[in-house]
Short mmCIF file of C-alpha atoms in Angstrom, two decimals:
data_model
loop_
_atom_site.label_atom_id
_atom_site.label_comp_id
_atom_site.label_asym_id
_atom_site.label_seq_id
_atom_site.Cartn_x
_atom_site.Cartn_y
_atom_site.Cartn_z
CA MET A 1 43.85 -106.34 120.38
CA LYS A 2 46.29 -108.52 118.41
CA ARG A 3 45.74 -112.28 118.90
CA LYS A 4 48.57 -114.06 120.63
CA VAL A 5 49.59 -117.09 118.61
CA ASP A 6 51.20 -120.20 120.24
CA ILE A 7 52.53 -121.59 116.96
CA ASP A 8 54.33 -124.44 118.65
CA HIS A 9 51.09 -125.70 120.20
CA ILE A 10 49.26 -125.37 116.78
CA ARG A 11 51.99 -127.29 115.02
CA ASN A 12 52.04 -130.07 117.63
CA MET A 13 48.30 -130.35 117.71
CA LEU A 14 48.08 -130.59 113.91
CA GLN A 15 50.84 -133.22 113.62
CA LYS A 16 49.35 -135.19 116.53
CA HIS A 17 45.80 -135.18 115.05
CA VAL A 18 46.89 -136.05 111.51
CA THR A 19 48.99 -138.92 112.99
CA GLU A 20 46.09 -140.25 114.95
CA SER A 21 43.80 -139.91 111.99
CA ILE A 22 45.89 -142.11 109.69
CA ILE A 23 47.05 -144.74 112.18
CA GLY A 24 46.79 -148.10 110.45
CA CYS A 25 46.97 -146.52 107.00
CA ASP A 26 50.34 -147.12 105.39
CA LYS A 27 49.27 -145.98 101.99
CA VAL A 28 47.64 -142.65 101.43
CA LEU A 29 46.57 -140.51 98.41
CA LEU A 30 46.27 -136.79 99.08
CA ALA A 31 43.84 -134.71 97.01
CA PHE A 32 46.17 -131.76 96.44
CA SER A 33 44.67 -128.59 95.07
CA GLY A 34 47.64 -126.44 95.86
CA GLY A 35 45.64 -124.19 98.13
CA LEU A 36 46.45 -123.41 101.80
CA ASP A 37 44.57 -126.37 103.34
CA SER A 38 46.00 -129.16 101.21
CA THR A 39 49.49 -127.57 101.30
CA VAL A 40 49.50 -127.78 105.08
CA LEU A 41 48.29 -131.38 105.01
CA LEU A 42 50.96 -132.20 102.35
CA ASN A 43 53.70 -130.70 104.59
CA ILE A 44 52.48 -132.58 107.65
CA LEU A 45 52.26 -135.91 105.71
CA GLN A 46 55.76 -135.35 104.34
CA SER A 47 57.15 -134.87 107.87
CA LEU A 48 55.41 -138.09 109.00
CA ARG A 49 56.73 -139.96 105.99
CA ASP A 50 60.34 -138.76 106.64
CA ALA A 51 60.11 -139.79 110.32
CA ASN A 52 62.00 -143.01 110.87
CA ASN A 53 59.29 -144.48 113.17
CA PHE A 54 56.37 -143.79 110.78
CA PRO A 55 56.31 -145.90 107.58
CA LEU A 56 54.09 -144.23 105.03
CA SER A 57 53.61 -144.53 101.28
CA LEU A 58 52.45 -141.10 100.20
CA ARG A 59 51.08 -139.89 96.80
CA ALA A 60 49.44 -136.73 95.72
CA ILE A 61 46.85 -136.13 92.96
CA HIS A 62 45.74 -132.86 91.38
CA ILE A 63 42.42 -132.59 89.53
CA ASN A 64 42.50 -129.92 86.82
CA HIS A 65 38.88 -128.85 86.15
CA GLY A 66 39.97 -126.42 83.45
CA LEU A 67 37.59 -123.78 84.73
CA SER A 68 40.16 -121.04 85.40
CA SER A 69 42.59 -119.25 83.17
CA TYR A 70 45.20 -119.98 85.91
CA SER A 71 44.65 -123.84 85.75
CA ASP A 72 47.94 -124.53 84.00
CA PHE A 73 49.85 -122.48 86.55
CA TRP A 74 48.25 -124.36 89.37
CA VAL A 75 49.29 -127.56 87.79
CA GLN A 76 52.87 -126.45 87.54
CA HIS A 77 52.86 -125.23 91.21
CA CYS A 78 51.48 -128.53 92.51
CA GLU A 79 53.92 -130.55 90.50
CA GLN A 80 56.78 -128.46 91.75
CA GLN A 81 55.68 -128.67 95.43
CA CYS A 82 55.50 -132.48 95.16
CA LYS A 83 58.85 -132.67 93.35
CA GLN A 84 60.54 -130.65 96.05
CA ARG A 85 59.27 -133.19 98.63
CA ALA A 86 59.88 -136.36 96.51
CA ILE A 87 56.23 -137.17 96.52
CA PRO A 88 54.79 -138.99 93.44
CA PHE A 89 52.42 -136.67 91.66
CA THR A 90 49.45 -137.53 89.43
CA LEU A 91 47.53 -135.04 87.24
CA VAL A 92 44.07 -135.74 86.05
CA LYS A 93 42.12 -133.34 83.77
CA VAL A 94 38.29 -133.43 83.71
CA ASN A 95 35.77 -131.77 81.48
CA ILE A 96 32.74 -130.26 83.17
CA ASN A 97 29.83 -130.57 80.76
CA ASN A 98 26.57 -131.55 82.38
CA ILE A 99 25.79 -129.07 85.15
CA PRO A 100 22.04 -129.40 86.05
CA ASP A 101 22.91 -128.78 89.70
CA GLY A 102 25.30 -126.05 89.09
CA ILE A 103 29.02 -125.84 88.25
CA GLU A 104 30.11 -126.36 91.86
CA ALA A 105 28.27 -129.68 92.24
CA ALA A 106 29.42 -130.85 88.74
CA ALA A 107 33.03 -130.08 89.51
CA ARG A 108 32.83 -131.79 92.85
CA ASN A 109 31.17 -134.92 91.40
CA ALA A 110 33.69 -135.15 88.60
CA ARG A 111 36.54 -134.70 91.09
CA TYR A 112 35.45 -137.45 93.44
CA ILE A 113 34.90 -139.86 90.52
CA GLU A 114 38.50 -139.33 89.41
CA LEU A 115 39.87 -139.56 92.98
CA TYR A 116 38.14 -142.88 93.43
CA LYS A 117 39.43 -144.16 90.11
CA ALA A 118 43.03 -143.12 91.05
CA LEU A 119 43.07 -145.06 94.35
CA LEU A 120 45.46 -148.02 94.39
CA PRO A 121 44.67 -151.24 96.35
CA GLY A 122 45.10 -150.61 100.06
CA GLU A 123 45.24 -146.79 99.67
CA VAL A 124 42.98 -144.43 101.54
CA LEU A 125 42.07 -140.86 100.32
CA LEU A 126 42.86 -137.78 102.36
CA THR A 127 41.27 -134.43 101.72
CA ALA A 128 42.04 -131.19 103.57
CA GLN A 129 38.68 -129.68 104.49
CA HIS A 130 38.81 -127.65 107.79
CA GLN A 131 36.51 -126.36 110.49
CA ASP A 132 35.27 -123.34 108.47
CA ASP A 133 34.50 -125.62 105.56
CA GLN A 134 32.41 -127.74 107.97
CA ALA A 135 30.52 -124.59 109.07
CA GLU A 136 29.79 -123.68 105.39
CA THR A 137 28.61 -127.18 104.69
CA LEU A 138 26.14 -127.14 107.59
CA LEU A 139 24.77 -123.65 106.64
CA LEU A 140 24.20 -124.87 103.13
CA ALA A 141 22.37 -127.95 104.56
CA LEU A 142 20.26 -125.57 106.62
CA LYS A 143 19.45 -123.65 103.47
CA ARG A 144 18.25 -126.83 101.84
CA GLY A 145 16.11 -127.79 104.81
CA SER A 146 18.15 -130.93 105.49
CA GLY A 147 17.49 -133.27 108.39
CA PRO A 148 20.01 -134.75 110.93
CA SER A 149 21.84 -136.58 108.12
CA GLY A 150 22.50 -133.47 106.05
CA LEU A 151 23.22 -131.43 109.17
CA SER A 152 25.90 -134.01 110.12
CA ALA A 153 27.95 -132.26 107.39
CA MET A 154 31.29 -133.97 106.63
CA SER A 155 32.60 -136.97 108.48
CA ALA A 156 36.26 -137.21 109.51
CA ASP A 157 36.29 -140.83 108.53
CA THR A 158 33.89 -142.31 106.02
CA SER A 159 33.66 -145.16 103.54
CA PHE A 160 34.66 -144.32 100.06
CA GLY A 161 33.76 -147.16 97.69
CA CYS A 162 36.01 -150.07 98.75
CA SER A 163 38.27 -147.58 100.59
CA ARG A 164 38.05 -144.87 103.10
CA LEU A 165 37.98 -141.06 102.93
CA LEU A 166 39.73 -139.22 105.80
CA ARG A 167 39.49 -135.53 106.61
CA PRO A 168 42.05 -135.02 109.40
CA LEU A 169 41.86 -131.17 109.51
CA LEU A 170 38.11 -130.76 110.37
CA ASN A 171 38.89 -129.73 113.97
CA PHE A 172 41.19 -126.82 112.87
CA SER A 173 40.20 -123.34 111.62
CA LYS A 174 41.51 -121.80 108.49
CA LEU A 175 43.24 -119.15 110.68
CA GLN A 176 45.18 -121.87 112.51
CA LEU A 177 46.24 -123.52 109.17
CA ALA A 178 47.41 -120.10 107.88
CA GLU A 179 49.43 -119.54 110.99
CA TYR A 180 51.10 -122.92 110.62
CA ALA A 181 51.81 -122.26 106.90
CA ASN A 182 53.14 -118.69 107.43
CA ASN A 183 55.41 -119.82 110.26
CA LEU A 184 56.99 -122.51 108.05
CA GLY A 185 57.12 -120.25 105.01
CA LEU A 186 54.97 -122.52 102.91
CA SER A 187 53.88 -121.48 99.46
CA TRP A 188 50.31 -121.94 98.19
CA ILE A 189 47.90 -120.71 95.51
CA GLU A 190 44.74 -118.69 95.84
CA ASP A 191 41.82 -119.72 93.70
CA ASP A 192 40.55 -116.58 91.90
CA SER A 193 37.00 -117.97 91.93
CA ASN A 194 36.91 -117.79 95.73
CA ASN A 195 36.07 -114.07 95.35
CA ASN A 196 33.07 -114.73 93.19
CA ASP A 197 29.90 -114.43 95.31
CA ARG A 198 27.89 -116.10 92.53
CA PHE A 199 28.94 -119.44 94.07
CA ASP A 200 26.96 -120.34 97.20
CA ARG A 201 29.95 -121.36 99.31
CA ASN A 202 31.77 -118.09 98.46
CA PHE A 203 28.73 -116.09 99.37
CA LEU A 204 28.42 -117.85 102.73
CA ARG A 205 32.12 -117.53 103.42
CA ARG A 206 32.48 -113.86 102.53
CA ARG A 207 29.15 -112.37 103.36
CA ILE A 208 27.81 -114.53 106.21
CA LEU A 209 30.54 -116.60 107.91
CA ILE A 210 33.14 -113.81 108.32
CA PRO A 211 30.67 -111.42 110.16
CA LEU A 212 29.45 -114.29 112.31
CA GLN A 213 33.09 -115.18 113.27
CA GLN A 214 33.84 -111.54 114.03
CA ARG A 215 30.89 -111.40 116.41
CA TRP A 216 31.45 -114.89 117.82
CA PRO A 217 35.00 -116.10 117.29
CA GLN A 218 34.12 -119.61 118.34
CA PHE A 219 31.23 -119.88 115.79
CA SER A 220 32.86 -122.46 113.46
CA LYS A 221 33.94 -124.56 116.41
CA SER A 222 30.42 -124.53 117.89
CA VAL A 223 28.89 -125.42 114.45
CA THR A 224 31.35 -128.31 114.16
CA ARG A 225 30.12 -129.57 117.51
CA SER A 226 26.55 -129.28 116.35
CA ALA A 227 27.39 -131.31 113.22
CA GLN A 228 29.02 -133.95 115.35
CA LEU A 229 25.97 -134.20 117.59
CA CYS A 230 23.70 -134.55 114.52
CA ALA A 231 26.02 -137.27 113.29
CA GLU A 232 25.76 -139.11 116.60
CA GLN A 233 21.93 -139.02 116.45
CA GLU A 234 21.98 -140.25 112.84
CA ASN A 235 24.28 -143.12 113.81
CA LEU A 236 22.02 -143.99 116.70
CA ILE A 237 18.97 -144.14 114.33
CA ASN A 238 21.00 -146.23 111.98
CA GLU A 239 21.79 -148.64 114.82
CA LEU A 240 18.15 -148.88 115.91
CA LEU A 241 16.87 -149.44 112.43
CA LYS A 242 19.64 -151.82 111.28
CA GLU A 243 17.82 -155.07 112.16
CA THR A 244 14.49 -153.99 110.57
CA LEU A 245 16.30 -152.78 107.40
CA SER A 246 18.11 -156.12 107.01
CA LYS A 247 14.77 -157.91 107.08
CA ILE A 248 13.08 -155.85 104.43
CA ILE A 249 15.95 -155.63 101.86
CA LEU A 250 16.11 -158.57 99.58
CA PRO A 251 19.33 -160.20 98.43
CA ASN A 252 19.04 -158.50 95.09
CA GLY A 253 18.73 -155.05 96.76
CA ALA A 254 15.04 -154.62 96.30
CA LEU A 255 12.82 -153.40 99.17
CA THR A 256 9.76 -155.39 100.25
CA LEU A 257 6.78 -153.18 100.87
CA THR A 258 4.42 -155.24 102.97
CA PRO A 259 6.13 -154.68 106.37
CA LEU A 260 6.13 -150.85 105.74
CA LEU A 261 2.36 -150.60 105.44
CA SER A 262 1.73 -150.93 109.12
CA MET A 263 4.52 -148.59 110.23
CA SER A 264 4.28 -144.94 111.25
CA ASN A 265 5.16 -142.37 108.70
CA ILE A 266 8.33 -141.34 110.59
CA ARG A 267 9.71 -144.89 110.83
CA ARG A 268 8.72 -145.72 107.22
CA SER A 269 10.37 -142.58 105.90
CA ALA A 270 13.51 -143.22 107.84
CA LEU A 271 13.74 -146.77 106.41
CA LEU A 272 13.08 -145.58 102.95
CA ARG A 273 15.90 -143.06 103.11
CA ARG A 274 18.28 -145.61 104.41
CA TRP A 275 17.35 -148.07 101.80
CA LEU A 276 17.89 -145.37 99.08
CA ALA A 277 21.26 -144.50 100.54
CA SER A 278 22.26 -148.16 100.61
CA GLN A 279 21.55 -148.38 96.88
CA GLY A 280 23.65 -145.25 96.07
CA ALA A 281 20.69 -142.94 95.40
CA ARG A 282 20.67 -139.27 95.81
CA MET A 283 18.67 -138.23 98.88
CA PRO A 284 15.11 -137.12 98.00
CA SER A 285 13.33 -134.10 99.56
CA ARG A 286 10.51 -134.71 102.00
CA LYS A 287 8.10 -133.87 99.13
CA GLN A 288 9.80 -136.39 96.82
CA LEU A 289 9.80 -139.07 99.56
CA ASN A 290 6.04 -138.59 99.92
CA SER A 291 5.53 -138.97 96.18
CA ILE A 292 7.68 -142.14 96.19
CA TRP A 293 5.40 -143.65 98.83
CA GLN A 294 2.00 -142.42 97.45
CA ASP A 295 2.60 -142.63 93.68
CA VAL A 296 4.97 -145.57 93.44
CA ALA A 297 4.77 -147.81 96.56
CA LEU A 298 0.96 -147.51 96.93
CA SER A 299 0.23 -147.72 93.22
CA ARG A 300 -2.10 -150.37 91.80
CA CYS A 301 -0.40 -153.76 91.24
CA THR A 302 -1.18 -153.55 87.57
CA ALA A 303 0.40 -150.10 87.23
CA ALA A 304 4.02 -149.54 86.16
CA PRO A 305 4.95 -146.29 88.07
CA LYS A 306 8.31 -144.72 87.68
CA PHE A 307 10.15 -142.10 89.73
CA LEU A 308 13.43 -140.52 88.60
CA ILE A 309 16.07 -139.81 91.33
CA GLY A 310 19.23 -138.41 89.68
CA ASP A 311 20.62 -141.04 87.37
CA LYS A 312 18.43 -143.79 88.90
CA GLN A 313 14.83 -144.79 88.41
CA LEU A 314 12.56 -146.09 91.13
CA ARG A 315 10.17 -148.87 89.93
CA ARG A 316 7.61 -151.17 91.58
CA PHE A 317 7.11 -154.73 90.67
CA ARG A 318 4.57 -156.75 92.67
CA ASP A 319 5.25 -156.07 96.36
CA ASN A 320 8.87 -154.80 95.93
CA LEU A 321 10.50 -151.47 95.18
CA TYR A 322 13.52 -151.51 92.91
CA LEU A 323 16.10 -148.78 92.24
CA ILE A 324 17.74 -149.22 88.90
CA SER A 325 20.37 -147.36 87.03
CA VAL A 326 19.03 -145.54 83.97
CA LYS A 327 21.78 -147.06 81.90
CA ILE A 328 20.37 -150.56 82.25
CA LEU A 329 17.23 -149.44 80.48
CA ALA A 330 19.17 -149.36 77.11
CA LYS A 331 17.87 -151.87 74.63
CA LEU A 332 19.98 -154.95 73.89
CA GLU A 333 17.74 -156.57 71.41
CA SER A 334 20.20 -156.09 68.52
CA GLU A 335 23.05 -157.68 70.40
CA VAL A 336 24.08 -161.17 69.13
CA LEU A 337 27.27 -162.56 70.70
CA LEU A 338 28.96 -165.55 69.21
CA TRP A 339 30.39 -167.95 71.69
CA PRO A 340 32.72 -170.65 70.13
CA MET A 341 33.17 -173.96 72.05
CA SER A 342 36.90 -173.09 72.26
CA LYS A 343 36.07 -170.09 74.33
CA LYS A 344 35.22 -170.89 77.95
CA LYS A 345 34.24 -167.37 79.09
CA LEU A 346 32.06 -164.60 77.55
CA ILE A 347 31.83 -161.13 78.90
CA LEU A 348 28.33 -159.72 78.60
CA PRO A 349 27.58 -156.07 77.67
CA GLN A 350 26.36 -153.34 80.09
CA ASP A 351 27.77 -154.96 83.24
CA ILE A 352 25.26 -157.91 82.91
CA GLY A 353 28.07 -160.21 84.01
CA LEU A 354 30.08 -163.10 82.77
CA LEU A 355 29.06 -166.47 81.23
CA VAL A 356 31.24 -169.53 81.85
CA LYS A 357 30.77 -172.99 80.25
CA THR A 358 32.34 -176.25 81.14
CA LEU A 359 32.14 -179.39 79.00
CA SER A 360 31.59 -182.76 80.69
CA ASN A 361 31.74 -186.04 78.82
CA THR A 362 30.02 -187.86 81.64
CA THR A 363 26.51 -189.21 81.32
CA ASN A 364 26.24 -189.92 85.04
CA PHE A 365 23.04 -188.02 85.90
CA SER A 366 23.67 -188.47 89.63
CA LEU A 367 26.16 -185.64 89.19
CA LEU A 368 23.30 -183.28 88.01
CA PRO A 369 20.87 -181.53 90.34
CA LYS A 370 17.78 -183.60 91.25
CA ASN A 371 15.58 -180.93 89.75
CA SER A 372 13.09 -181.66 86.88
CA ILE A 373 13.93 -178.22 85.36
CA ILE A 374 17.69 -178.96 85.59
CA VAL A 375 18.50 -175.37 86.81
CA ASN A 376 20.36 -174.39 89.94
CA LYS A 377 20.26 -170.62 90.68
CA SER A 378 22.40 -169.14 87.93
CA VAL A 379 23.55 -172.48 86.58
CA SER A 380 22.04 -174.55 83.78
CA PHE A 381 23.00 -178.11 82.74
CA ILE A 382 22.33 -178.63 79.08
CA ARG A 383 23.44 -180.90 76.32
CA ALA A 384 26.61 -179.95 74.44
CA PRO A 385 26.10 -178.64 70.85
CA GLN A 386 26.43 -180.90 67.87
CA PRO A 387 29.36 -180.19 65.40
CA ASN A 388 26.92 -178.35 63.07
CA GLU A 389 25.51 -176.21 65.88
CA HIS A 390 26.90 -172.70 66.73
CA ILE A 391 26.41 -171.08 70.15
CA SER A 392 25.20 -167.53 70.34
CA VAL A 393 23.89 -165.31 73.13
CA ARG A 394 20.98 -162.97 72.44
CA PHE A 395 18.71 -160.60 74.35
CA GLY A 396 15.19 -159.25 74.19
CA LYS A 397 11.96 -160.64 72.84
CA LEU A 398 11.22 -163.96 71.26
CA ASP A 399 8.52 -164.78 68.76
CA GLY A 400 6.31 -167.82 69.22
CA SER A 401 6.06 -170.23 72.08
CA ILE A 402 8.77 -172.44 73.74
CA ASN A 403 8.75 -175.69 75.63
CA ILE A 404 10.83 -175.78 78.81
CA ILE A 405 11.71 -178.72 80.81
CA GLY A 406 9.23 -179.38 83.64
CA LYS A 407 6.19 -178.12 81.62
CA SER A 408 3.96 -180.31 79.53
CA TYR A 409 2.81 -177.45 77.31
CA SER A 410 4.45 -174.52 75.41
CA GLN A 411 4.36 -170.92 76.65
CA LYS A 412 5.14 -167.45 75.49
CA LEU A 413 8.42 -166.13 76.84
CA LYS A 414 6.54 -163.23 78.48
CA THR A 415 4.44 -165.72 80.48
CA ILE A 416 7.52 -167.58 81.61
CA TRP A 417 9.13 -164.30 82.80
CA GLN A 418 5.95 -163.46 84.77
CA GLN A 419 5.91 -166.96 86.39
CA LEU A 420 9.60 -166.57 87.39
CA ALA A 421 8.87 -163.10 88.81
CA VAL A 422 11.40 -161.33 86.57
CA PRO A 423 10.71 -157.59 86.55
CA PRO A 424 9.87 -156.18 83.12
CA TRP A 425 13.05 -154.01 82.90
CA GLN A 426 15.22 -157.03 83.63
CA ARG A 427 13.68 -159.35 81.00
CA GLY A 428 15.67 -157.84 78.12
CA ARG A 429 18.91 -158.31 80.03
CA GLN A 430 18.56 -162.06 80.47
CA PRO A 431 21.21 -163.84 78.39
CA MET A 432 19.46 -166.34 76.10
CA ILE A 433 21.73 -169.09 74.81
CA PHE A 434 20.97 -170.44 71.33
CA TYR A 435 22.21 -173.29 69.25
CA ASN A 436 21.81 -171.97 65.71
CA GLN A 437 18.24 -170.75 65.82
CA LYS A 438 17.02 -172.84 68.77
CA LEU A 439 16.71 -171.37 72.25
CA ILE A 440 18.41 -173.72 74.71
CA THR A 441 18.55 -171.99 78.07
CA VAL A 442 18.61 -168.79 80.13
CA PRO A 443 21.16 -169.78 82.80
CA GLY A 444 19.54 -170.13 86.20
CA MET A 445 16.09 -169.55 84.74
CA PHE A 446 15.05 -172.42 82.50
CA VAL A 447 16.21 -175.05 79.99
CA THR A 448 14.15 -175.78 76.87
CA ILE A 449 13.32 -179.24 75.56
CA ASP A 450 15.96 -178.63 72.84
CA GLY A 451 18.55 -178.27 75.47
CA LYS A 452 17.79 -181.51 77.43
CA ILE A 453 20.65 -183.82 78.20
CA THR A 454 20.32 -187.34 76.85
CA THR A 455 22.30 -190.51 77.49
CA ASP A 456 24.15 -190.27 74.05
CA CYS A 457 25.49 -186.70 74.36
CA ALA A 458 28.07 -184.84 76.49
CA ALA A 459 26.75 -182.34 79.12
CA LEU A 460 27.61 -178.63 79.25
CA HIS A 461 27.55 -176.71 82.48
CA VAL A 462 26.74 -173.00 81.95
CA LEU A 463 27.18 -170.50 84.76
CA TRP A 464 26.00 -166.92 84.72
CA LEU A 465 28.10 -164.80 87.13
CA LYS A 466 26.08 -161.67 87.57
CA LYS A 467 26.51 -158.59 89.66
CA TYR A 468 23.96 -159.19 92.38
CA SER A 469 23.21 -155.46 92.88
CA ILE A 470 20.20 -154.34 90.81
CA ASN A 471 21.32 -150.77 90.55
CA LYS A 472 24.58 -151.56 88.78
#
């Protein structure tokens, strides 16, 4: 029996739902592949933009992965569709090289990186995933043995860096979108790779989901409801654990371990997962999470365990867990940065931050901190250099011993780092300021005797503005 289609109802529902989804967003960027789903969304957004009572700044972006022989044709099609609608069009080409998790995952990761980079201030990103995509995502999560978080599948409104990612079509099936597009005579492309069952999503869509929908026409709708219920449960758990999590995460992003020791395995695992998520880590499996706790968290205090999670490394230092980006482990010992007095600011390598110096001719010590070490967080107050002294910034190890203000004896730099509780992997990233060959200060850490302010010299105020997230 042929299905009776109420196209007016579908059109009205689509426009109403998209309108409600983007209320409060006057600038949107649409991820436009040129396929059926994003073409429908492009058409709806155009109609909203052209409505007199709906101010909307609309742009479209196409990511060319270069994986198909038809890629150039798709680019031309997308550009033409946007030109017909007077929608600004951006093309970004990406190269898919590293594919340890498969080409699908690599393409998706590369795509979202470029989409984030393309966002303008105040813009939100729109993608066109629909109800059947949601069903595929949940089935893939089941295959991986995911918990409630994974089974929540895709959210209709989620944070995306400093912006938001909206998916306004999640409540509509592909059939409904096709009916809308055919009724309006829209033109779209078909990705030839969609017929290749080598890809997990295609296999699910062609071999599993279609028979399920033929047997139970409301299957995708029911799956979407299940995903929403899982999301609600996950949000409830987040709410219940929020206060505890805020108490065990330190200002620098590290996780303090002591409170976790007395908790149940279930509660501890839930907190560990949420901490990892807050630090941008890839979610570990249950087996990996157990290894993190047993092999890293419960390791001896003298041990230096490491656990790799994607492009991040989990480390323990004293009673804290740290998640650090692998890129910060690169050696900086050969770096020597010259910093002339005429230059107020100095950008440090590898996202370490920015140094700022301010010269003060005053000798009024009441303006300085009442601290024998003359250090205030990431600020050091030191003497200004003499005309024959040149300022440089260096990193890494230091031979011999040094005398710092507040200590009556000299110490090795390694000993000072231990006393200041600086983790081993961060020690080589501390900017050491030298006058010629004399170490003067590490801003916010210590000032040496050679950097002490006296009554016959000007003072220099040195500030280290660092990114306070340890996984950056």
